CSV table of C-alpha atoms in Angstrom, one decimal:
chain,number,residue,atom,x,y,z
A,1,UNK,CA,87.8,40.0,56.8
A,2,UNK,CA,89.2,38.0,53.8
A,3,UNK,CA,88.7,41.1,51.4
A,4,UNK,CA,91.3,42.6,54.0
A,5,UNK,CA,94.2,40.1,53.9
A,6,UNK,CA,93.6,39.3,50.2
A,7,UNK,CA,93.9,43.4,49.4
A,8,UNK,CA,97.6,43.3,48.2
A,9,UNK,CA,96.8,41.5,45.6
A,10,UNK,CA,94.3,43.9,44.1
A,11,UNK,CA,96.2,47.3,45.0
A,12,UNK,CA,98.8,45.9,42.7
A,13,UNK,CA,97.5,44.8,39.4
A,14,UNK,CA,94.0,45.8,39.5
A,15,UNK,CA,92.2,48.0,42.2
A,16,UNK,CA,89.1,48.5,40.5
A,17,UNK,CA,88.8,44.6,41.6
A,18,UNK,CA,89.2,45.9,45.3
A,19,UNK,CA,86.8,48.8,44.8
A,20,UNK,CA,84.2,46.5,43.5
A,21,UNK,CA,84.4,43.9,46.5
A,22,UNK,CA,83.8,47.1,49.1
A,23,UNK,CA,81.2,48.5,46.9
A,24,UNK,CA,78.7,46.0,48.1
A,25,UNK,CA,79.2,45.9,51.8
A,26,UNK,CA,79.2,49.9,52.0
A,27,UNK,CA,76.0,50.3,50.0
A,28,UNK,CA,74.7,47.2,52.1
A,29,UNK,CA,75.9,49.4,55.5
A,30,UNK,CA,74.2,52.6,53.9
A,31,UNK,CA,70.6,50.8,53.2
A,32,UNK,CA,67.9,50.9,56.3
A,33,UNK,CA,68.8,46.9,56.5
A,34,UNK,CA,71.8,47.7,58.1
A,35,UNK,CA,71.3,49.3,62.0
A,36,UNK,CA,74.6,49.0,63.8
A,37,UNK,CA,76.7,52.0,63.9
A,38,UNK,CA,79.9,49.8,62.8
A,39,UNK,CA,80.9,48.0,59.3
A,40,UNK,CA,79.1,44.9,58.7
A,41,UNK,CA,80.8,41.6,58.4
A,42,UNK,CA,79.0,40.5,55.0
A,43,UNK,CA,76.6,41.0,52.5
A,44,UNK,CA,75.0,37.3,52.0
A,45,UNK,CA,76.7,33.8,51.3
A,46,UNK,CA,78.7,34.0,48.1
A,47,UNK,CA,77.3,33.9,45.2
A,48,UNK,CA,74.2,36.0,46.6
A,49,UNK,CA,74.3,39.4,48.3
A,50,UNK,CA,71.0,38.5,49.5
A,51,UNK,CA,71.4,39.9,53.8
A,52,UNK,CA,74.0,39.0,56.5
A,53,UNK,CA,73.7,34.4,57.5
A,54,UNK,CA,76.9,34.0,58.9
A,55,UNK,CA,76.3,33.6,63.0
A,56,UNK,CA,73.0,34.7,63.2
A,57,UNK,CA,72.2,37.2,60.4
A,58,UNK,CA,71.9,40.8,60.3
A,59,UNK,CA,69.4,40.9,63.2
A,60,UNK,CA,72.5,39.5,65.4
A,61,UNK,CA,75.5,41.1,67.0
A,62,UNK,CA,76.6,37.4,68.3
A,63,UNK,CA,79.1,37.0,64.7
A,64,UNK,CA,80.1,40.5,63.7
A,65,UNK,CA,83.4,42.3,64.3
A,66,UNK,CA,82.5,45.5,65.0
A,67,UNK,CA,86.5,46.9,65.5
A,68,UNK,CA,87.9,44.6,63.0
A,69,UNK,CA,85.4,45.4,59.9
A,70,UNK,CA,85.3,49.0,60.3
A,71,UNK,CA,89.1,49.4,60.5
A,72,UNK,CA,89.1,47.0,57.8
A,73,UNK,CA,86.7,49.9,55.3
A,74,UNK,CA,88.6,52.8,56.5
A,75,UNK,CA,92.2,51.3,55.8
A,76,UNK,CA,91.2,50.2,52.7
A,77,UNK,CA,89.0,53.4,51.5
A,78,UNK,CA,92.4,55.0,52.3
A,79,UNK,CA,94.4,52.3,50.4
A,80,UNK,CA,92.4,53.0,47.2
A,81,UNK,CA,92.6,56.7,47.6
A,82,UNK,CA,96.1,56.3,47.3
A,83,UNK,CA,96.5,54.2,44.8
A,84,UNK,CA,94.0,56.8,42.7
A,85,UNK,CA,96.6,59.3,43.2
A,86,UNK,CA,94.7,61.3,46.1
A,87,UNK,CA,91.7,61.2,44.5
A,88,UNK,CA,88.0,61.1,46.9
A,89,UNK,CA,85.7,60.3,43.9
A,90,UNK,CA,85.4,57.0,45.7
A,91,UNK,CA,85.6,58.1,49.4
A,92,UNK,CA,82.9,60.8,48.9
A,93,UNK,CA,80.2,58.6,47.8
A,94,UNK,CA,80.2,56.8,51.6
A,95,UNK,CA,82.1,59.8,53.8
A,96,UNK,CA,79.0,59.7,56.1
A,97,UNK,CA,79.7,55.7,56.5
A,98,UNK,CA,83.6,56.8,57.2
A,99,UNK,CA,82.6,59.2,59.6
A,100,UNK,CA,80.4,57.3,61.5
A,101,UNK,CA,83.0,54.0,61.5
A,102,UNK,CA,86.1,56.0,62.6
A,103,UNK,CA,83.8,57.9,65.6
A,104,UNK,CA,83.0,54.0,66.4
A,105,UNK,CA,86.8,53.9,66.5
A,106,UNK,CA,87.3,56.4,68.9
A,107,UNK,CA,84.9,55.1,71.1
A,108,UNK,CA,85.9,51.5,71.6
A,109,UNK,CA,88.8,50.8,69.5
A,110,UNK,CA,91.7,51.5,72.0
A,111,UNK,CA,90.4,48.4,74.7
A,112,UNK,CA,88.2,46.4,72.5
A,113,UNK,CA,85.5,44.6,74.2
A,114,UNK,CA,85.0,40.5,73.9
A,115,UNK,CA,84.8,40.6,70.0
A,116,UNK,CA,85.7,38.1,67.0
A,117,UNK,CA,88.5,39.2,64.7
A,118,UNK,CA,89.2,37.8,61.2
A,119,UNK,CA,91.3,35.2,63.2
A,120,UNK,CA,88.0,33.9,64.4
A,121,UNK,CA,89.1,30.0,64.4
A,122,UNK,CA,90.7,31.4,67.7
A,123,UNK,CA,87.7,32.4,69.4
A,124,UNK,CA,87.1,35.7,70.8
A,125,UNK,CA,89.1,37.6,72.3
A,126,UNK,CA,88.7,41.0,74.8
A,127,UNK,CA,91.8,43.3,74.8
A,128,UNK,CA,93.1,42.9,71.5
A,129,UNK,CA,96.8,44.3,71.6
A,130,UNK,CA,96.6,44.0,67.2
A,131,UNK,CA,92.9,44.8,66.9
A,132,UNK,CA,93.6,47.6,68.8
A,133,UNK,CA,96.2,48.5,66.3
A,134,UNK,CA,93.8,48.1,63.8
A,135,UNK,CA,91.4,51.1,65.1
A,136,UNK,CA,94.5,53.3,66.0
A,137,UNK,CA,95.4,53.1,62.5
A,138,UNK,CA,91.6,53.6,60.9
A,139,UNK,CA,91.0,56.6,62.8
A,140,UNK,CA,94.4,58.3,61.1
A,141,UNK,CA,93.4,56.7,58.0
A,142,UNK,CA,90.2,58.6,58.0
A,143,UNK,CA,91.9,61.6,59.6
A,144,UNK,CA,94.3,61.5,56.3
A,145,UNK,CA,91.3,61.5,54.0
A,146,UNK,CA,89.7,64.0,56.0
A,147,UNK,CA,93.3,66.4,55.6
A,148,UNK,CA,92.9,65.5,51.5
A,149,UNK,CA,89.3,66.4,52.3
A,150,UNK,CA,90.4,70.0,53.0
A,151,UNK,CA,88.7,69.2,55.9
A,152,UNK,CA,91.6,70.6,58.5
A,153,UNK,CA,89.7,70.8,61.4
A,154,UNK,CA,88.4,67.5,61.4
A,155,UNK,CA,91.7,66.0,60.6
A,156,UNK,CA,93.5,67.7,63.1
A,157,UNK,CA,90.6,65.9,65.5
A,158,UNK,CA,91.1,62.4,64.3
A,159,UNK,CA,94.5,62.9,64.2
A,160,UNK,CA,95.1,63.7,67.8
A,161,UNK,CA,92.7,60.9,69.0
A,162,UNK,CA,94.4,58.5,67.0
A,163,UNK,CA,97.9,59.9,68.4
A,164,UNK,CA,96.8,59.8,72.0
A,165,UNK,CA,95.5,56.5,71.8
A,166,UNK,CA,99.1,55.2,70.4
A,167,UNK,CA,100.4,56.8,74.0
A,168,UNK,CA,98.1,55.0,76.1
A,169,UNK,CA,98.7,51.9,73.6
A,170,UNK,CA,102.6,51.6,74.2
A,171,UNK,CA,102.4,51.8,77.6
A,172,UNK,CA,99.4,49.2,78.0
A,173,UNK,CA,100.8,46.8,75.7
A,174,UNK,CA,104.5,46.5,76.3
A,175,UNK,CA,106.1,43.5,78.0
A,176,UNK,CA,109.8,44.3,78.0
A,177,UNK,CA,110.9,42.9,74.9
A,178,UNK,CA,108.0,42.7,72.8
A,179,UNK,CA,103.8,44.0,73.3
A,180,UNK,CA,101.2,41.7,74.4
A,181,UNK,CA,98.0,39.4,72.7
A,182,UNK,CA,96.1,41.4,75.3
A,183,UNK,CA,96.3,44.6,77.4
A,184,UNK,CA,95.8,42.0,80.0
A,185,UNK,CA,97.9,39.2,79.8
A,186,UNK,CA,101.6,39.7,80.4
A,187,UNK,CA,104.1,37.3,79.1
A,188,UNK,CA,102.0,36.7,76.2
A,189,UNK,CA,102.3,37.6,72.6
A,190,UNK,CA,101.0,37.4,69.1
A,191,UNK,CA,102.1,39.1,65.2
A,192,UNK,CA,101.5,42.9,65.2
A,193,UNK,CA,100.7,42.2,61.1
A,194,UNK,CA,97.9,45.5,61.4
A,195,UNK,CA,101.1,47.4,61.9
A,196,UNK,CA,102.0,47.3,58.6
A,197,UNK,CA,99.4,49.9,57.2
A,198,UNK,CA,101.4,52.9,59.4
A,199,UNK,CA,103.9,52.8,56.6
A,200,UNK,CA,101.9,51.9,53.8
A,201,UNK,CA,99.5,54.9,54.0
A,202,UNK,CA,102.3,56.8,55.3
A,203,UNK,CA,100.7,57.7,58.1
A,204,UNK,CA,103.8,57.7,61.0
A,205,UNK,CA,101.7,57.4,63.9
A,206,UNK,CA,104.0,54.6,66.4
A,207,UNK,CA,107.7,55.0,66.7
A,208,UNK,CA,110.1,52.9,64.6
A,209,UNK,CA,111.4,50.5,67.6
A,210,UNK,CA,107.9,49.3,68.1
A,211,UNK,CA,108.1,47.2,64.6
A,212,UNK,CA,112.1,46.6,65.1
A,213,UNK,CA,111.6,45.3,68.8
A,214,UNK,CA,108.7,42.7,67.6
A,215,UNK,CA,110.6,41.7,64.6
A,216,UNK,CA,113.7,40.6,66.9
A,217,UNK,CA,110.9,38.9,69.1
A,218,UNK,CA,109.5,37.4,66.1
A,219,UNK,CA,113.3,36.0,65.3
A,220,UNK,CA,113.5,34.2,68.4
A,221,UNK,CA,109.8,32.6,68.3
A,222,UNK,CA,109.9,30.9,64.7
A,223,UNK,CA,108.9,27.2,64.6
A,224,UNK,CA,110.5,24.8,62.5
A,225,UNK,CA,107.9,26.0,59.4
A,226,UNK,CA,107.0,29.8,60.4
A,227,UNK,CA,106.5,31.6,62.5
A,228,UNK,CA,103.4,30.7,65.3
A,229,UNK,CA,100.6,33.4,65.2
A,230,UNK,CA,100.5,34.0,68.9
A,231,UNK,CA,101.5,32.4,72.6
A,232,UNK,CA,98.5,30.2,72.3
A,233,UNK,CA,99.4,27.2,69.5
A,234,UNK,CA,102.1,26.8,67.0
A,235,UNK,CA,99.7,27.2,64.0
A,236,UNK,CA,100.3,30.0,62.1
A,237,UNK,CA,98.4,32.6,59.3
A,238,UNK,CA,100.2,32.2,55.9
A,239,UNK,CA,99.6,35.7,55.1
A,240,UNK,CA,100.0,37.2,58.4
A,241,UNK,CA,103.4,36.2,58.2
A,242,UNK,CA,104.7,38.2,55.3
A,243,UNK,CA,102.8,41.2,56.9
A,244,UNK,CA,104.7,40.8,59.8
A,245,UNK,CA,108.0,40.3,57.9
A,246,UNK,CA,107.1,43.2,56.2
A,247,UNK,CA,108.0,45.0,59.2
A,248,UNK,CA,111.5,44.7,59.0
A,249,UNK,CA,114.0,47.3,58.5
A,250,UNK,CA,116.7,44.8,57.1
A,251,UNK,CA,116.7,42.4,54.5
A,252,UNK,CA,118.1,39.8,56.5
A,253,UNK,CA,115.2,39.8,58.7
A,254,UNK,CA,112.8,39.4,56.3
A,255,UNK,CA,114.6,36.9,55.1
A,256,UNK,CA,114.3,35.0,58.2
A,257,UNK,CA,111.5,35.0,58.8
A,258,UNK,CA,109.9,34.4,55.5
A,259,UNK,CA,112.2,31.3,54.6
A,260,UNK,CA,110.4,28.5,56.9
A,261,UNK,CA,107.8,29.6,54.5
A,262,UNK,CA,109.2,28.1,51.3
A,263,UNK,CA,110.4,25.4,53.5
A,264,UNK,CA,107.2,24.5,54.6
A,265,UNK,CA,105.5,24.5,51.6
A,266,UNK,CA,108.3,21.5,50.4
A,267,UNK,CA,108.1,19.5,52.8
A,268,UNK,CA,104.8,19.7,54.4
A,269,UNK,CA,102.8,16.6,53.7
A,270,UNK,CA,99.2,18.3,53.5
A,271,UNK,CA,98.5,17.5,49.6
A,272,UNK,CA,96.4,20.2,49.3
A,273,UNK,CA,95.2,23.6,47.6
A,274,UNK,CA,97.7,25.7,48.7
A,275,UNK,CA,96.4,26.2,52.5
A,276,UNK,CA,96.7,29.6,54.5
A,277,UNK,CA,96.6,28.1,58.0
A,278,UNK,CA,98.6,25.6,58.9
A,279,UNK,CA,100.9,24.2,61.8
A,280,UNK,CA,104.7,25.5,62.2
A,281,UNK,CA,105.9,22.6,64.5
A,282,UNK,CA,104.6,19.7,61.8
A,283,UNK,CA,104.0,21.3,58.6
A,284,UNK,CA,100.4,19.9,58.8
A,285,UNK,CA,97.0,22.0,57.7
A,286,UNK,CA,95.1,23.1,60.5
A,287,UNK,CA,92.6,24.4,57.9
A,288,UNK,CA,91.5,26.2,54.7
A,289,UNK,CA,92.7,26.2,51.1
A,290,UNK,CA,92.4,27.9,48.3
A,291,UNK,CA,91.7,31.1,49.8
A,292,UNK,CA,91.6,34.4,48.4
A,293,UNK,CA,93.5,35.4,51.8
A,294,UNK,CA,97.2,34.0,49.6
A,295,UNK,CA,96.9,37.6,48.0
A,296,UNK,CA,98.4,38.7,51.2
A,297,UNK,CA,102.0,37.5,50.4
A,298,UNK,CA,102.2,39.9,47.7
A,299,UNK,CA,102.2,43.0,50.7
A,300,UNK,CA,106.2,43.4,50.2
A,301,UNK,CA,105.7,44.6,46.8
A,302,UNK,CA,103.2,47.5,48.3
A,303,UNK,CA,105.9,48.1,50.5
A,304,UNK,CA,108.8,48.3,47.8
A,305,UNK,CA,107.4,49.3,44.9
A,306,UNK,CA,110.7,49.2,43.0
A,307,UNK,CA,110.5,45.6,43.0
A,308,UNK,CA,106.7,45.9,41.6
A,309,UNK,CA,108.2,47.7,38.7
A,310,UNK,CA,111.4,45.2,38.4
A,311,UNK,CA,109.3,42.4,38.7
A,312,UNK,CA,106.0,42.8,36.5
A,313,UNK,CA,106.1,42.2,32.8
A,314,UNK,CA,107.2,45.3,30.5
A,315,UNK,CA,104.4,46.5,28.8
A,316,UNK,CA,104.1,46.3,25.1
């Protein structure tokens, strides 16, 4: 769950850098050490891939993220195929893994039980409205590999779970002007930032006005430095917010809502490594620095590649 938000970064100027940082957890989740039929959480405590210590080790469910990390391999598998130009050299080596992660998908990704997500300084959570996002979109992810696969039958599968599930999503999740933190809680809210892999991979699965009605929620939710990452404090996800500005059709809106942003980072008065989580009503760090998570703000640039081009240096 940092290799996920940090990912821009390494689609852009290096994704053999992303390959090799998913390498490890999907040989770790093919070996007989690994017994859960969803993606593992970690490999060890960096610098040593030496087994799972964070919440309890690999013998314990209590700190994994059973939706969150196996939407996070398929999204990404499919991110790097793309990227290769269509090509499964990669995908191949692990399509059992895939398989098995996306029917875990299908299973419990549309109402997700009590479970952490990689915003686990909140707690967890049951009825993710955005993790659910996040499953919805790995099951087409892995229902677009399977279609490069010239596996048509098993695409057309996946493919119609994942667009059934975006039926029963819209109507469990909207709350008039926006969709709901959970399936359960009206009047609440948080960033949709998962959204922003439907138009990356291509993949077309929820209609347009869900992105352009959040983004005008969005507009009318910003604090003085950002925008807050749900209904239930005004901190906020540094990277999670250019994701979810990344969602806007116009300029103008992106704009908006990434320019508290650069205002925050001015005048905040946190003299620290520049910190990914951070309070929008005082500027203040809530916590972390120096995270490999800041490759997230580079997610525009996947999503307009002209400005990639424009903007890296001209080869010699």
């Amino acid at each position: 769950d940092i290799t996920y938000p940090s990912s821009p970064f390494f689609l852009l100027f290096n994704p053999a850098l992303l390959e090799a940082q998913l390498t490890p957890v999907l040989d770790y989740a093919a070996s007989p050490r690994w017994r859960f039929p969803y993606a593992p959480h970690d490999v060890g405590r960096y610098p040593l891939a030496n087994g799972q210590v964070y919440g309890g080790g690999e013998t314990s469910e209590i700190a994994q993220m059973p939706v969150e990390e196996s939407g996070n391999m398929l999204l990404l598998v499919a991110a790097l195929t793309k990227v290769h130009g269509g090509s499964l050299h990669y995908a191949n080596r692990y399509w059992a893994l895939l398989r098995q992660w996306a029917a875990y998908l299908v299973e419990k990704g549309l109402d997700p039980e009590n479970q952490l997500c990689t915003d686990d300084f909140a707690g967890r959570l049951a009825h993710n409205v955005n993790l659910s996002l996040k499953a919805i979109l790995g099951i087409a992810a892995y229902a677009q590999l399977c279609q490069q696969n010239n596996l048509a039958d098993e695409a057309a599968e996946y493919r119609l779970h994942a667009e059934t599930m975006v039926q029963a999503w819209l109507q469990m999740a909207d709350d008039g002007d926006h969709y709901r933190l959970t399936f359960t809680h009206p009047g609440s809210w948080s960033q949709k930032y998962n959204l922003v892999w439907d138009k990356l991979l291509g993949l077309n699965l929820f209609p347009a006005e869900v992105a352009q009605k959040e983004i005008a929620f969005y507009l009318r939710q910003e604090g003085r430095y950002g925008l807050p990452l749900d209904n239930r404090s005004a901190y906020t996800k540094l990277d999670w917010i250019v994701w979810s500005a990344s969602l806007a059709e116009k300029p103008e809106a992106f704009r908006a809502l990434v320019a508290p942003i650069y205002k925050w980072l001015n005048e905040t008065e946190s003299r620290v490594p520049l910190c990914d989580w951070y309070y929008t009503d005082s500027g203040r760090q809530a916590g972390f620095q120096a995270r490999a998570v800041v490759g997230g703000v580079f997610i525009p640039l996947l999503h307009y590649p002209e400005l990639w081009q424009k903007w890296l240096p001209k080869q010699p």
